[in-house]
Amino acid sequence: MDGAYKKINYILVSLINEIWELEAKAIITEEFADLTNNDMHVIEAVGLGDGNNMSCVARRLNITMGSLTTSMNHLVKKQYVERRRSEKDRRVVLVKLTEKGIAAYRHHEDYHRRMTQAVLERLDEKELPVLVKTLDALSDFFKEYSNSETAAKKSV
């Protein structure tokens, strides 16, 4: 069991680091050289459509409104996102991707599609449930850890 633990730990740590580094290299191309990996994830959280309110986007990213406002200011300045007040409730700020933002979103989406397809091509039907179960367990760990860290910070 000790050998399996070490191997899985090594793979997980390496994989997380590689994903972060390689994703940045893959999605920040010449066309999107003015974006950071973080910007691209904010664009992804804004999503397609008629617009989302800022608090919804902040919740998706699990960040504060202050952090999101800073990111949005940069993305608005770079013309990837536009902001407007809700006509129903002027206190609500809606954000929407511009054409340039939609192009960045599609570029990022294509990277994720290719990454997922590369994994799926190497698995047969019997292996898929095991992979899904494993990734669910990892996702649950991250959520529980994040929630416990947030709770610990609030109690201090």
PDB file of C-alpha atoms in Angstrom:
ATOM      1  CA  MET A   1       0.000   0.000   0.000  1.00  0.00           C
ATOM      2  CA  ASP A   2       2.891   2.373   0.787  1.00  0.00           C
ATOM      3  CA  GLY A   3       4.181   2.078  -2.803  1.00  0.00           C
ATOM      4  CA  ALA A   4       0.719   2.795  -4.235  1.00  0.00           C
ATOM      5  CA  TYR A   5       0.330   5.806  -1.915  1.00  0.00           C
ATOM      6  CA  LYS A   6       3.669   7.274  -3.022  1.00  0.00           C
ATOM      7  CA  LYS A   7       2.911   6.669  -6.691  1.00  0.00           C
ATOM      8  CA  ILE A   8      -0.579   8.234  -6.500  1.00  0.00           C
ATOM      9  CA  ASN A   9       0.725  11.202  -4.478  1.00  0.00           C
ATOM     10  CA  TYR A  10       3.508  11.782  -7.006  1.00  0.00           C
ATOM     11  CA  ILE A  11       1.111  11.579  -9.952  1.00  0.00           C
ATOM     12  CA  LEU A  12      -1.451  13.928  -8.368  1.00  0.00           C
ATOM     13  CA  VAL A  13       1.102  16.569  -7.398  1.00  0.00           C
ATOM     14  CA  SER A  14       2.844  16.385 -10.771  1.00  0.00           C
ATOM     15  CA  LEU A  15      -0.431  16.417 -12.667  1.00  0.00           C
ATOM     16  CA  ILE A  16      -1.787  19.475 -10.858  1.00  0.00           C
ATOM     17  CA  ASN A  17       1.437  21.393 -11.484  1.00  0.00           C
ATOM     18  CA  GLU A  18       1.612  20.295 -15.133  1.00  0.00           C
ATOM     19  CA  ILE A  19      -2.021  21.179 -15.814  1.00  0.00           C
ATOM     20  CA  TRP A  20      -1.549  24.680 -14.430  1.00  0.00           C
ATOM     21  CA  GLU A  21       1.689  25.321 -16.354  1.00  0.00           C
ATOM     22  CA  LEU A  22       0.664  23.666 -19.625  1.00  0.00           C
ATOM     23  CA  GLU A  23      -2.775  25.225 -19.665  1.00  0.00           C
ATOM     24  CA  ALA A  24      -1.196  28.652 -19.386  1.00  0.00           C
ATOM     25  CA  LYS A  25       1.113  27.878 -22.319  1.00  0.00           C
ATOM     26  CA  ALA A  26      -1.666  26.359 -24.419  1.00  0.00           C
ATOM     27  CA  ILE A  27      -4.323  29.008 -23.944  1.00  0.00           C
ATOM     28  CA  ILE A  28      -2.220  32.146 -23.790  1.00  0.00           C
ATOM     29  CA  THR A  29      -1.335  32.336 -27.472  1.00  0.00           C
ATOM     30  CA  GLU A  30      -0.195  35.308 -29.536  1.00  0.00           C
ATOM     31  CA  GLU A  31      -3.837  36.269 -30.053  1.00  0.00           C
ATOM     32  CA  PHE A  32      -4.467  36.247 -26.293  1.00  0.00           C
ATOM     33  CA  ALA A  33      -1.038  37.385 -25.106  1.00  0.00           C
ATOM     34  CA  ASP A  34      -2.604  40.110 -22.961  1.00  0.00           C
ATOM     35  CA  LEU A  35      -4.425  37.523 -20.810  1.00  0.00           C
ATOM     36  CA  THR A  36      -3.244  35.539 -17.834  1.00  0.00           C
ATOM     37  CA  ASN A  37      -4.357  32.034 -16.953  1.00  0.00           C
ATOM     38  CA  ASN A  38      -6.405  33.613 -14.163  1.00  0.00           C
ATOM     39  CA  ASP A  39      -8.065  36.015 -16.662  1.00  0.00           C
ATOM     40  CA  MET A  40      -9.036  33.054 -18.812  1.00  0.00           C
ATOM     41  CA  HIS A  41     -10.746  31.360 -15.871  1.00  0.00           C
ATOM     42  CA  VAL A  42     -12.666  34.538 -15.076  1.00  0.00           C
ATOM     43  CA  ILE A  43     -13.785  34.648 -18.720  1.00  0.00           C
ATOM     44  CA  GLU A  44     -14.876  31.012 -18.408  1.00  0.00           C
ATOM     45  CA  ALA A  45     -16.857  31.816 -15.242  1.00  0.00           C
ATOM     46  CA  VAL A  46     -18.613  34.756 -16.929  1.00  0.00           C
ATOM     47  CA  GLY A  47     -19.646  32.326 -19.648  1.00  0.00           C
ATOM     48  CA  LEU A  48     -21.689  32.834 -22.754  1.00  0.00           C
ATOM     49  CA  GLY A  49     -25.094  34.422 -22.878  1.00  0.00           C
ATOM     50  CA  ASP A  50     -26.756  37.691 -22.014  1.00  0.00           C
ATOM     51  CA  GLY A  51     -24.757  38.287 -18.863  1.00  0.00           C
ATOM     52  CA  ASN A  52     -24.279  37.179 -15.284  1.00  0.00           C
ATOM     53  CA  ASN A  53     -24.236  39.216 -12.129  1.00  0.00           C
ATOM     54  CA  MET A  54     -20.906  39.762 -10.415  1.00  0.00           C
ATOM     55  CA  SER A  55     -21.820  37.863  -7.249  1.00  0.00           C
ATOM     56  CA  CYS A  56     -22.731  34.766  -9.281  1.00  0.00           C
ATOM     57  CA  VAL A  57     -19.357  34.874 -11.062  1.00  0.00           C
ATOM     58  CA  ALA A  58     -17.511  35.380  -7.752  1.00  0.00           C
ATOM     59  CA  ARG A  59     -19.273  32.324  -6.278  1.00  0.00           C
ATOM     60  CA  ARG A  60     -18.351  30.208  -9.317  1.00  0.00           C
ATOM     61  CA  LEU A  61     -14.711  31.150  -8.842  1.00  0.00           C
ATOM     62  CA  ASN A  62     -14.861  30.964  -5.043  1.00  0.00           C
ATOM     63  CA  ILE A  63     -13.301  34.430  -4.733  1.00  0.00           C
ATOM     64  CA  THR A  64     -14.308  37.674  -3.046  1.00  0.00           C
ATOM     65  CA  MET A  65     -16.180  40.437  -4.835  1.00  0.00           C
ATOM     66  CA  GLY A  66     -13.127  42.662  -4.343  1.00  0.00           C
ATOM     67  CA  SER A  67     -10.866  40.180  -6.160  1.00  0.00           C
ATOM     68  CA  LEU A  68     -13.403  39.768  -8.943  1.00  0.00           C
ATOM     69  CA  THR A  69     -13.801  43.536  -9.321  1.00  0.00           C
ATOM     70  CA  THR A  70     -10.038  43.884  -9.776  1.00  0.00           C
ATOM     71  CA  SER A  71     -10.034  41.130 -12.420  1.00  0.00           C
ATOM     72  CA  MET A  72     -13.076  42.607 -14.163  1.00  0.00           C
ATOM     73  CA  ASN A  73     -11.477  46.054 -14.303  1.00  0.00           C
ATOM     74  CA  HIS A  74      -8.556  44.542 -16.223  1.00  0.00           C
ATOM     75  CA  LEU A  75     -10.790  42.510 -18.527  1.00  0.00           C
ATOM     76  CA  VAL A  76     -13.035  45.501 -19.280  1.00  0.00           C
ATOM     77  CA  LYS A  77      -9.953  47.620 -20.028  1.00  0.00           C
ATOM     78  CA  LYS A  78      -8.667  44.882 -22.370  1.00  0.00           C
ATOM     79  CA  GLN A  79     -12.144  44.726 -23.999  1.00  0.00           C
ATOM     80  CA  TYR A  80     -12.904  41.077 -23.176  1.00  0.00           C
ATOM     81  CA  VAL A  81     -15.835  41.891 -20.883  1.00  0.00           C
ATOM     82  CA  GLU A  82     -18.424  44.623 -20.695  1.00  0.00           C
ATOM     83  CA  ARG A  83     -20.249  45.753 -17.569  1.00  0.00           C
ATOM     84  CA  ARG A  84     -23.690  47.245 -17.221  1.00  0.00           C
ATOM     85  CA  ARG A  85     -26.244  47.845 -14.521  1.00  0.00           C
ATOM     86  CA  SER A  86     -29.344  45.694 -14.404  1.00  0.00           C
ATOM     87  CA  GLU A  87     -32.431  47.520 -15.637  1.00  0.00           C
ATOM     88  CA  LYS A  88     -34.525  45.666 -13.032  1.00  0.00           C
ATOM     89  CA  ASP A  89     -32.251  46.491 -10.089  1.00  0.00           C
ATOM     90  CA  ARG A  90     -29.660  49.238 -10.575  1.00  0.00           C
ATOM     91  CA  ARG A  91     -27.606  47.876  -7.648  1.00  0.00           C
ATOM     92  CA  VAL A  92     -26.846  44.715  -9.634  1.00  0.00           C
ATOM     93  CA  VAL A  93     -23.876  44.802 -12.005  1.00  0.00           C
ATOM     94  CA  LEU A  94     -24.062  42.417 -14.959  1.00  0.00           C
ATOM     95  CA  VAL A  95     -21.013  41.263 -16.888  1.00  0.00           C
ATOM     96  CA  LYS A  96     -21.021  39.887 -20.398  1.00  0.00           C
ATOM     97  CA  LEU A  97     -18.309  38.740 -22.786  1.00  0.00           C
ATOM     98  CA  THR A  98     -17.563  40.911 -25.798  1.00  0.00           C
ATOM     99  CA  GLU A  99     -16.801  39.337 -29.192  1.00  0.00           C
ATOM    100  CA  LYS A 100     -13.140  39.295 -28.174  1.00  0.00           C
ATOM    101  CA  GLY A 101     -14.119  37.636 -24.878  1.00  0.00           C
ATOM    102  CA  ILE A 102     -16.214  35.026 -26.679  1.00  0.00           C
ATOM    103  CA  ALA A 103     -13.215  34.201 -28.900  1.00  0.00           C
ATOM    104  CA  ALA A 104     -11.053  33.714 -25.781  1.00  0.00           C
ATOM    105  CA  TYR A 105     -13.789  31.602 -24.168  1.00  0.00           C
ATOM    106  CA  ARG A 106     -14.017  29.359 -27.252  1.00  0.00           C
ATOM    107  CA  HIS A 107     -10.228  29.026 -27.371  1.00  0.00           C
ATOM    108  CA  HIS A 108     -10.140  27.920 -23.721  1.00  0.00           C
ATOM    109  CA  GLU A 109     -13.108  25.601 -24.252  1.00  0.00           C
ATOM    110  CA  ASP A 110     -11.292  23.960 -27.183  1.00  0.00           C
ATOM    111  CA  TYR A 111      -8.226  23.305 -25.021  1.00  0.00           C
ATOM    112  CA  HIS A 112     -10.391  21.597 -22.399  1.00  0.00           C
ATOM    113  CA  ARG A 113     -12.191  19.577 -25.083  1.00  0.00           C
ATOM    114  CA  ARG A 114      -8.889  18.336 -26.528  1.00  0.00           C
ATOM    115  CA  MET A 115      -7.541  17.483 -23.063  1.00  0.00           C
ATOM    116  CA  THR A 116     -10.669  15.508 -22.152  1.00  0.00           C
ATOM    117  CA  GLN A 117     -10.771  13.776 -25.525  1.00  0.00           C
ATOM    118  CA  ALA A 118      -7.140  12.686 -25.132  1.00  0.00           C
ATOM    119  CA  VAL A 119      -8.046  10.930 -21.867  1.00  0.00           C
ATOM    120  CA  LEU A 120     -11.231   9.357 -23.224  1.00  0.00           C
ATOM    121  CA  GLU A 121      -9.431   7.948 -26.272  1.00  0.00           C
ATOM    122  CA  ARG A 122      -7.144   5.912 -24.011  1.00  0.00           C
ATOM    123  CA  LEU A 123      -9.902   4.294 -21.969  1.00  0.00           C
ATOM    124  CA  ASP A 124     -12.351   1.557 -22.766  1.00  0.00           C
ATOM    125  CA  GLU A 125     -15.991   1.506 -21.605  1.00  0.00           C
ATOM    126  CA  LYS A 126     -15.166  -0.549 -18.493  1.00  0.00           C
ATOM    127  CA  GLU A 127     -12.514   1.900 -17.294  1.00  0.00           C
ATOM    128  CA  LEU A 128     -14.674   5.020 -17.523  1.00  0.00           C
ATOM    129  CA  PRO A 129     -16.698   4.428 -14.312  1.00  0.00           C
ATOM    130  CA  VAL A 130     -13.473   3.947 -12.334  1.00  0.00           C
ATOM    131  CA  LEU A 131     -12.024   7.194 -13.679  1.00  0.00           C
ATOM    132  CA  VAL A 132     -15.244   9.085 -12.949  1.00  0.00           C
ATOM    133  CA  LYS A 133     -15.363   7.674  -9.406  1.00  0.00           C
ATOM    134  CA  THR A 134     -11.721   8.635  -8.844  1.00  0.00           C
ATOM    135  CA  LEU A 135     -12.176  12.164 -10.159  1.00  0.00           C
ATOM    136  CA  ASP A 136     -15.361  12.575  -8.092  1.00  0.00           C
ATOM    137  CA  ALA A 137     -13.419  11.589  -4.967  1.00  0.00           C
ATOM    138  CA  LEU A 138     -10.708  14.115  -5.805  1.00  0.00           C
ATOM    139  CA  SER A 139     -13.291  16.823  -6.484  1.00  0.00           C
ATOM    140  CA  ASP A 140     -15.054  16.056  -3.197  1.00  0.00           C
ATOM    141  CA  PHE A 141     -11.739  16.343  -1.352  1.00  0.00           C
ATOM    142  CA  PHE A 142     -11.048  19.767  -2.868  1.00  0.00           C
ATOM    143  CA  LYS A 143     -14.556  21.014  -2.018  1.00  0.00           C
ATOM    144  CA  GLU A 144     -14.420  19.707   1.557  1.00  0.00           C
ATOM    145  CA  TYR A 145     -10.922  21.084   2.060  1.00  0.00           C
ATOM    146  CA  SER A 146     -11.937  24.471   0.676  1.00  0.00           C
ATOM    147  CA  ASN A 147     -15.020  24.575   2.905  1.00  0.00           C
ATOM    148  CA  SER A 148     -13.029  23.605   6.008  1.00  0.00           C
ATOM    149  CA  GLU A 149     -10.370  26.231   5.233  1.00  0.00           C
ATOM    150  CA  THR A 150     -13.053  28.892   4.728  1.00  0.00           C
ATOM    151  CA  ALA A 151     -14.742  27.920   7.997  1.00  0.00           C
ATOM    152  CA  ALA A 152     -11.401  27.981   9.843  1.00  0.00           C
ATOM    153  CA  LYS A 153     -10.627  31.507   8.538  1.00  0.00           C
ATOM    154  CA  LYS A 154     -14.061  32.778   9.585  1.00  0.00           C
ATOM    155  CA  SER A 155     -13.665  31.456  13.136  1.00  0.00           C
ATOM    156  CA  VAL A 156     -10.350  33.260  13.670  1.00  0.00           C
TER     157      VAL A 156
END
